[in-house]
Every structure is written in structure tokens, then in C-alpha cells.
């Protein structure tokens, strides 16, 4: 509301940002996700759009990957599907100096998120099973073996949860 949804006369960026941080501290899932994403990427909260369509004002938030991971971990600990998926992505990509790449933990988090009906996690797992995953082409180790039945199953779940591209992949099968 204070970050602009209440209209220009009610906008108070500082108050809105403070409330967002307080809600995250209190464990609100939406606030944890929003703040974590903001910390991961950096950006601006609040502000107004001028006549040219450019954002002016607002509060600049610097990227803080460590704080982002802390928000996502809090969500994941609460078994929140979005937090589990985001932690899956963090483990899959790794964040230098914060979280080491750990493909096994990534898959574990994606599976838990998929069980919580997170369409993006279901799609990600479908993609992994569709083509398989070998992290090191020089190694004989296959992290995820191709499995058409598992891929189709995850794509179907993602489709049921509103992901159109997953429906396309079901059609391809």
C-alpha cells in the first residue's frame, strides 16, 4: 500500500520498505520471498513513474546475496514451496562466497517444492528428466538419468498448475 498501491497521495516509500522488512522478520512468506528476491538482484522499491515512463524516487536496495539466501532459507525451513524452489536454484547455480554449488541439494529442494505444487520446480524437474543431467562431460557420472515417464509426469503437474510451456512439452510427448 505504502509502496504505491494506495495511490500517490498515500505513498511513503520508507514506511513501505520498513513494513516489508518487518513482515519478513515476522515470517510472512510473501515478504520473505519479495525481500529475498530484492536482495538477490538489487533494485528499487517504491518510487513513481514520470511522464516519460521512467521510475524516479524510491529506495535503492543494494544486492546482498547472503541476506537473500537467509530469506529463502527461512521460507524453505517453513516448507514453503517457493522458498524450497529458490533454494534449489541457489544450490544449482551457487553464489560465490555464500553458497557452494550442490546439485544433490538442488534436486532435493526442487522435489520438495514440486510436492508443494510449485509449477516452476515441477517444470525444472521435468526438464532435467527430459534430457538428463551430466554436470561434467568428461566424467561417467550422470546426476539425473533421462527418464521420459518422470519428465512427462512433472510436465503434466506443471501444466495443471498453470504453466503453459509445460503443456506444450506434454503435447510434444
Coordinates of N, CA, C and O in Angstrom, one line a residue, residues 73-172:
X73 N 16.1 -19.3 2.9 CA 16.3 -20.4 3.8 C 15.2 -20.4 4.9 O 14.7 -21.5 5.2
X74 N 14.8 -19.2 5.3 CA 13.7 -19.1 6.2 C 12.4 -19.7 5.6 O 11.6 -20.4 6.3
X75 N 12.1 -19.4 4.4 CA 11.0 -19.9 3.7 C 11.1 -21.4 3.6 O 10.1 -22.2 3.8
X76 N 12.3 -21.9 3.2 CA 12.5 -23.4 3.0 C 12.3 -24.1 4.3 O 11.7 -25.2 4.3
X77 N 12.8 -23.5 5.4 CA 12.6 -24.2 6.7 C 11.1 -24.4 7.1 O 10.8 -25.3 7.8
X78 N 10.3 -23.4 6.6 CA 8.9 -23.5 6.8 C 8.2 -24.4 5.8 O 7.0 -24.5 5.8
X79 N 9.0 -25.1 5.0 CA 8.5 -26.0 4.0 C 7.6 -25.3 2.9 O 6.7 -25.8 2.4
X80 N 7.9 -24.0 2.7 CA 7.3 -23.2 1.7 C 7.8 -23.5 0.3 O 9.0 -23.5 0.1
X81 N 6.9 -23.9 -0.6 CA 7.3 -24.4 -1.9 C 8.2 -23.3 -2.7 O 9.1 -23.7 -3.3
X82 N 7.8 -22.1 -2.6 CA 8.6 -21.0 -3.3 C 10.0 -21.0 -2.7 O 11.0 -20.9 -3.5
X83 N 10.1 -21.0 -1.4 CA 11.4 -21.0 -0.8 C 12.2 -22.2 -1.1 O 13.5 -22.1 -1.3
X84 N 11.6 -23.3 -1.1 CA 12.3 -24.6 -1.5 C 12.8 -24.5 -2.9 O 14.0 -24.9 -3.2
X85 N 12.0 -24.0 -3.8 CA 12.4 -23.8 -5.2 C 13.6 -22.9 -5.4 O 14.5 -23.1 -6.0
X86 N 13.5 -21.7 -4.7 CA 14.5 -20.7 -4.8 C 15.8 -21.3 -4.2 O 16.9 -21.0 -4.7
X87 N 15.7 -22.0 -3.1 CA 16.9 -22.7 -2.5 C 17.5 -23.7 -3.5 O 18.7 -23.8 -3.7
X88 N 16.6 -24.4 -4.2 CA 17.1 -25.3 -5.3 C 17.9 -24.5 -6.3 O 18.9 -25.0 -6.7
X89 N 17.4 -23.4 -6.7 CA 18.1 -22.6 -7.7 C 19.4 -22.1 -7.2 O 20.5 -22.0 -7.9
X90 N 19.4 -21.7 -5.9 CA 20.7 -21.2 -5.3 C 21.7 -22.3 -5.2 O 22.9 -22.1 -5.6
X91 N 21.3 -23.5 -4.9 CA 22.2 -24.7 -4.8 C 22.6 -25.1 -6.2 O 23.8 -25.5 -6.5
X92 N 21.8 -25.0 -7.2 CA 22.1 -25.4 -8.6 C 23.1 -24.4 -9.2 O 24.1 -24.8 -9.8
X93 N 22.9 -23.1 -8.9 CA 23.9 -22.1 -9.5 C 25.1 -21.8 -8.6 O 26.1 -21.5 -9.1
X94 N 24.8 -21.9 -7.3 CA 25.9 -21.5 -6.4 C 25.9 -20.0 -6.3 O 25.6 -19.3 -7.3
X95 N 26.4 -19.4 -5.2 CA 26.6 -18.0 -5.1 C 28.0 -17.9 -4.5 O 28.2 -18.2 -3.3
X96 N 28.9 -17.4 -5.2 CA 30.3 -17.3 -4.8 C 30.4 -16.6 -3.4 O 29.9 -15.5 -3.2
X97 N 31.1 -17.3 -2.5 CA 31.3 -16.8 -1.2 C 30.1 -16.9 -0.2 O 30.2 -16.5 0.9
X98 N 29.0 -17.4 -0.7 CA 27.8 -17.6 0.1 C 27.3 -19.0 0.2 O 27.2 -19.6 1.2
X99 N 27.1 -19.6 -1.0 CA 26.6 -21.0 -1.1 C 27.3 -21.7 -2.2 O 27.3 -21.2 -3.3
X100 N 27.9 -22.8 -1.9 CA 28.6 -23.6 -2.9 C 27.6 -24.4 -3.7 O 26.5 -24.7 -3.2
X101 N 27.9 -24.6 -5.0 CA 27.0 -25.4 -5.8 C 26.9 -26.8 -5.2 O 27.9 -27.4 -4.8
X102 N 25.7 -27.3 -5.2 CA 25.5 -28.6 -4.6 C 24.2 -29.2 -5.4 O 23.1 -28.9 -5.0
X103 N 24.5 -29.9 -6.4 CA 23.4 -30.4 -7.3 C 22.5 -31.3 -6.6 O 21.2 -31.2 -6.8
X104 N 23.0 -32.1 -5.7 CA 22.1 -33.0 -5.0 C 21.1 -32.2 -4.1 O 19.9 -32.5 -4.1
X105 N 21.6 -31.2 -3.4 CA 20.7 -30.4 -2.6 C 19.7 -29.6 -3.4 O 18.6 -29.4 -3.1
X106 N 20.2 -29.2 -4.6 CA 19.3 -28.5 -5.6 C 18.1 -29.4 -5.9 O 17.0 -29.0 -5.8
X107 N 18.4 -30.6 -6.3 CA 17.3 -31.6 -6.7 C 16.4 -31.9 -5.5 O 15.2 -31.9 -5.7
X108 N 17.0 -32.1 -4.3 CA 16.2 -32.3 -3.1 C 15.2 -31.2 -2.9 O 14.0 -31.4 -2.6
X109 N 15.7 -30.0 -3.0 CA 14.8 -28.8 -2.8 C 13.8 -28.7 -3.9 O 12.6 -28.4 -3.6
X110 N 14.1 -29.0 -5.1 CA 13.2 -28.9 -6.2 C 12.1 -30.0 -6.0 O 10.9 -29.7 -6.3
X111 N 12.5 -31.2 -5.6 CA 11.5 -32.2 -5.4 C 10.5 -31.8 -4.3 O 9.3 -32.0 -4.5
X112 N 11.0 -31.3 -3.2 CA 10.1 -30.8 -2.1 C 9.2 -29.7 -2.6 O 8.0 -29.7 -2.3
X113 N 9.7 -28.8 -3.4 CA 8.9 -27.7 -3.9 C 7.9 -28.2 -4.9 O 6.7 -27.8 -4.9
X114 N 8.2 -29.2 -5.7 CA 7.3 -29.8 -6.6 C 6.2 -30.5 -5.9 O 5.0 -30.4 -6.3
X115 N 6.5 -31.2 -4.8 CA 5.5 -31.8 -4.0 C 4.5 -30.8 -3.4 O 3.4 -31.1 -3.0
X116 N 5.0 -29.6 -3.2 CA 4.1 -28.5 -2.7 C 3.4 -27.7 -3.8 O 2.9 -26.6 -3.7
X117 N 3.4 -28.3 -5.0 CA 2.7 -27.8 -6.2 C 3.3 -26.5 -6.8 O 2.6 -25.7 -7.3
X118 N 4.6 -26.4 -6.7 CA 5.3 -25.3 -7.3 C 5.5 -25.6 -8.8 O 6.3 -26.5 -9.1
X119 N 4.8 -24.9 -9.7 CA 4.9 -25.2 -11.1 C 6.3 -25.1 -11.7 O 6.7 -25.9 -12.5
X120 N 7.0 -24.0 -11.2 CA 8.4 -23.8 -11.8 C 9.3 -25.0 -11.4 O 10.2 -25.4 -12.2
X121 N 9.2 -25.5 -10.1 CA 10.0 -26.6 -9.7 C 9.6 -27.9 -10.5 O 10.5 -28.6 -10.9
X122 N 8.3 -28.1 -10.7 CA 7.9 -29.2 -11.5 C 8.4 -29.1 -12.9 O 8.9 -30.2 -13.4
X123 N 8.4 -28.0 -13.5 CA 8.9 -27.8 -14.8 C 10.4 -28.1 -14.8 O 10.9 -28.7 -15.8
X124 N 11.2 -27.5 -13.9 CA 12.6 -27.7 -13.8 C 13.0 -29.2 -13.7 O 13.8 -29.7 -14.4
X125 N 12.3 -29.9 -12.9 CA 12.5 -31.4 -12.7 C 12.1 -32.1 -14.0 O 12.8 -33.0 -14.5
X126 N 11.0 -31.7 -14.7 CA 10.7 -32.3 -15.9 C 11.8 -32.1 -17.0 O 12.1 -33.0 -17.7
X127 N 12.3 -30.9 -17.0 CA 13.4 -30.6 -17.9 C 14.7 -31.4 -17.6 O 15.3 -31.9 -18.6
X128 N 14.9 -31.6 -16.4 CA 16.1 -32.4 -16.0 C 15.9 -33.9 -16.5 O 16.8 -34.5 -17.1
X129 N 14.7 -34.4 -16.2 CA 14.4 -35.8 -16.6 C 14.3 -36.0 -18.1 O 14.5 -37.0 -18.7
X130 N 13.8 -34.9 -18.8 CA 13.6 -34.9 -20.2 C 15.0 -35.2 -20.9 O 15.0 -36.0 -21.8
X131 N 16.0 -34.4 -20.6 CA 17.3 -34.6 -21.3 C 18.4 -35.2 -20.5 O 19.4 -35.6 -21.0
X132 N 18.1 -35.4 -19.2 CA 19.2 -35.9 -18.3 C 20.1 -34.8 -17.9 O 20.2 -33.7 -18.6
X133 N 20.9 -35.0 -16.9 CA 21.9 -34.0 -16.4 C 23.2 -34.7 -16.2 O 23.3 -35.6 -15.4
X134 N 24.2 -34.3 -16.9 CA 25.6 -34.7 -16.6 C 26.4 -33.4 -16.4 O 26.6 -32.6 -17.4
X135 N 26.8 -33.1 -15.2 CA 27.5 -31.9 -14.9 C 28.9 -31.8 -15.5 O 29.3 -30.7 -15.9
X136 N 29.6 -32.9 -15.5 CA 30.9 -32.9 -16.1 C 30.9 -33.8 -17.3 O 30.9 -35.0 -17.1
X137 N 31.0 -33.3 -18.5 CA 31.0 -34.1 -19.7 C 32.2 -35.1 -19.7 O 32.1 -36.1 -20.4
X138 N 33.2 -34.8 -19.0 CA 34.4 -35.7 -19.0 C 34.2 -36.9 -18.0 O 35.0 -37.8 -18.1
X139 N 33.2 -36.8 -17.2 CA 33.0 -37.8 -16.2 C 32.0 -38.8 -16.7 O 31.1 -38.5 -17.5
X140 N 32.0 -40.0 -16.1 CA 31.0 -41.0 -16.4 C 29.7 -40.8 -15.5 O 28.7 -41.5 -15.7
X141 N 29.9 -39.9 -14.5 CA 28.8 -39.8 -13.5 C 27.6 -39.0 -14.2 O 27.8 -37.9 -14.8
X142 N 26.4 -39.6 -14.1 CA 25.2 -38.9 -14.5 C 24.4 -38.5 -13.3 O 24.0 -39.4 -12.5
X143 N 24.2 -37.2 -13.1 CA 23.5 -36.7 -12.0 C 22.0 -37.1 -12.0 O 21.4 -37.5 -11.1
X144 N 21.4 -36.9 -13.2 CA 20.0 -37.3 -13.5 C 19.9 -38.0 -14.8 O 20.2 -37.4 -15.8
X145 N 19.6 -39.3 -14.8 CA 19.4 -40.0 -16.0 C 18.2 -39.6 -16.7 O 17.1 -39.3 -16.1
X146 N 18.2 -39.6 -18.0 CA 16.9 -39.3 -18.8 C 15.9 -40.3 -18.4 O 16.1 -41.5 -18.2
X147 N 14.7 -39.8 -18.2 CA 13.5 -40.7 -17.8 C 12.3 -40.0 -18.4 O 11.7 -39.1 -17.8
X148 N 11.8 -40.5 -19.5 CA 10.7 -39.9 -20.2 C 9.4 -39.9 -19.3 O 8.7 -39.0 -19.3
X149 N 9.2 -41.0 -18.6 CA 8.0 -41.1 -17.8 C 8.0 -40.1 -16.7 O 7.0 -39.4 -16.4
X150 N 9.1 -39.9 -16.0 CA 9.2 -38.9 -15.0 C 9.1 -37.5 -15.5 O 8.4 -36.7 -15.0
X151 N 9.7 -37.3 -16.7 CA 9.6 -35.9 -17.3 C 8.2 -35.6 -17.6 O 7.7 -34.5 -17.3
X152 N 7.5 -36.5 -18.3 CA 6.1 -36.3 -18.6 C 5.2 -36.1 -17.4 O 4.4 -35.2 -17.4
X153 N 5.5 -36.8 -16.3 CA 4.7 -36.7 -15.1 C 4.9 -35.3 -14.5 O 4.0 -34.6 -14.1
X154 N 6.2 -34.8 -14.4 CA 6.4 -33.5 -13.9 C 5.9 -32.4 -14.8 O 5.3 -31.4 -14.4
X155 N 6.0 -32.6 -16.1 CA 5.4 -31.6 -17.1 C 3.9 -31.5 -16.9 O 3.3 -30.5 -16.9
X156 N 3.2 -32.7 -16.7 CA 1.8 -32.7 -16.5 C 1.4 -31.9 -15.2 O 0.4 -31.2 -15.2
X157 N 2.2 -32.2 -14.2 CA 1.9 -31.5 -12.9 C 2.0 -29.9 -13.1 O 1.2 -29.2 -12.6
X158 N 3.1 -29.5 -13.8 CA 3.3 -28.1 -14.0 C 2.2 -27.5 -14.9 O 1.8 -26.4 -14.6
X159 N 1.7 -28.3 -15.8 CA 0.6 -27.9 -16.7 C -0.6 -27.7 -15.8 O -1.3 -26.6 -15.9
X160 N -0.9 -28.6 -14.9 CA -2.1 -28.5 -14.0 C -2.0 -27.3 -13.1 O -3.0 -26.8 -12.7
X161 N -0.7 -26.8 -12.9 CA -0.5 -25.7 -12.0 C -0.3 -24.4 -12.8 O 0.2 -23.4 -12.3
X162 N -0.8 -24.4 -14.1 CA -0.9 -23.2 -14.9 C 0.3 -22.8 -15.7 O 0.4 -21.7 -16.3
X163 N 1.3 -23.7 -15.9 CA 2.5 -23.4 -16.7 C 2.3 -23.8 -18.2 O 2.3 -25.0 -18.5
X164 N 2.0 -22.8 -19.0 CA 1.7 -23.1 -20.4 C 2.8 -23.9 -21.2 O 2.5 -24.8 -21.9
X165 N 4.0 -23.5 -21.0 CA 5.1 -24.1 -21.7 C 5.2 -25.6 -21.3 O 5.6 -26.5 -22.1
X166 N 4.8 -26.0 -20.1 CA 4.8 -27.4 -19.7 C 3.8 -28.1 -20.5 O 4.0 -29.3 -20.9
X167 N 2.6 -27.5 -20.7 CA 1.6 -28.1 -21.6 C 2.1 -28.3 -23.0 O 1.7 -29.3 -23.6
X168 N 2.9 -27.4 -23.5 CA 3.5 -27.6 -24.8 C 4.3 -28.9 -24.8 O 4.3 -29.7 -25.7
X169 N 5.2 -29.0 -23.8 CA 6.0 -30.2 -23.7 C 5.2 -31.5 -23.5 O 5.6 -32.5 -24.1
X170 N 4.1 -31.4 -22.8 CA 3.2 -32.6 -22.8 C 2.8 -32.9 -24.2 O 2.8 -34.1 -24.6
X171 N 2.4 -31.9 -24.9 CA 2.0 -32.2 -26.3 C 3.1 -32.8 -27.2 O 2.8 -33.6 -28.0
X172 N 4.3 -32.3 -27.0 CA 5.4 -32.9 -27.7 C 5.6 -34.4 -27.4 O 5.8 -35.2 -28.3

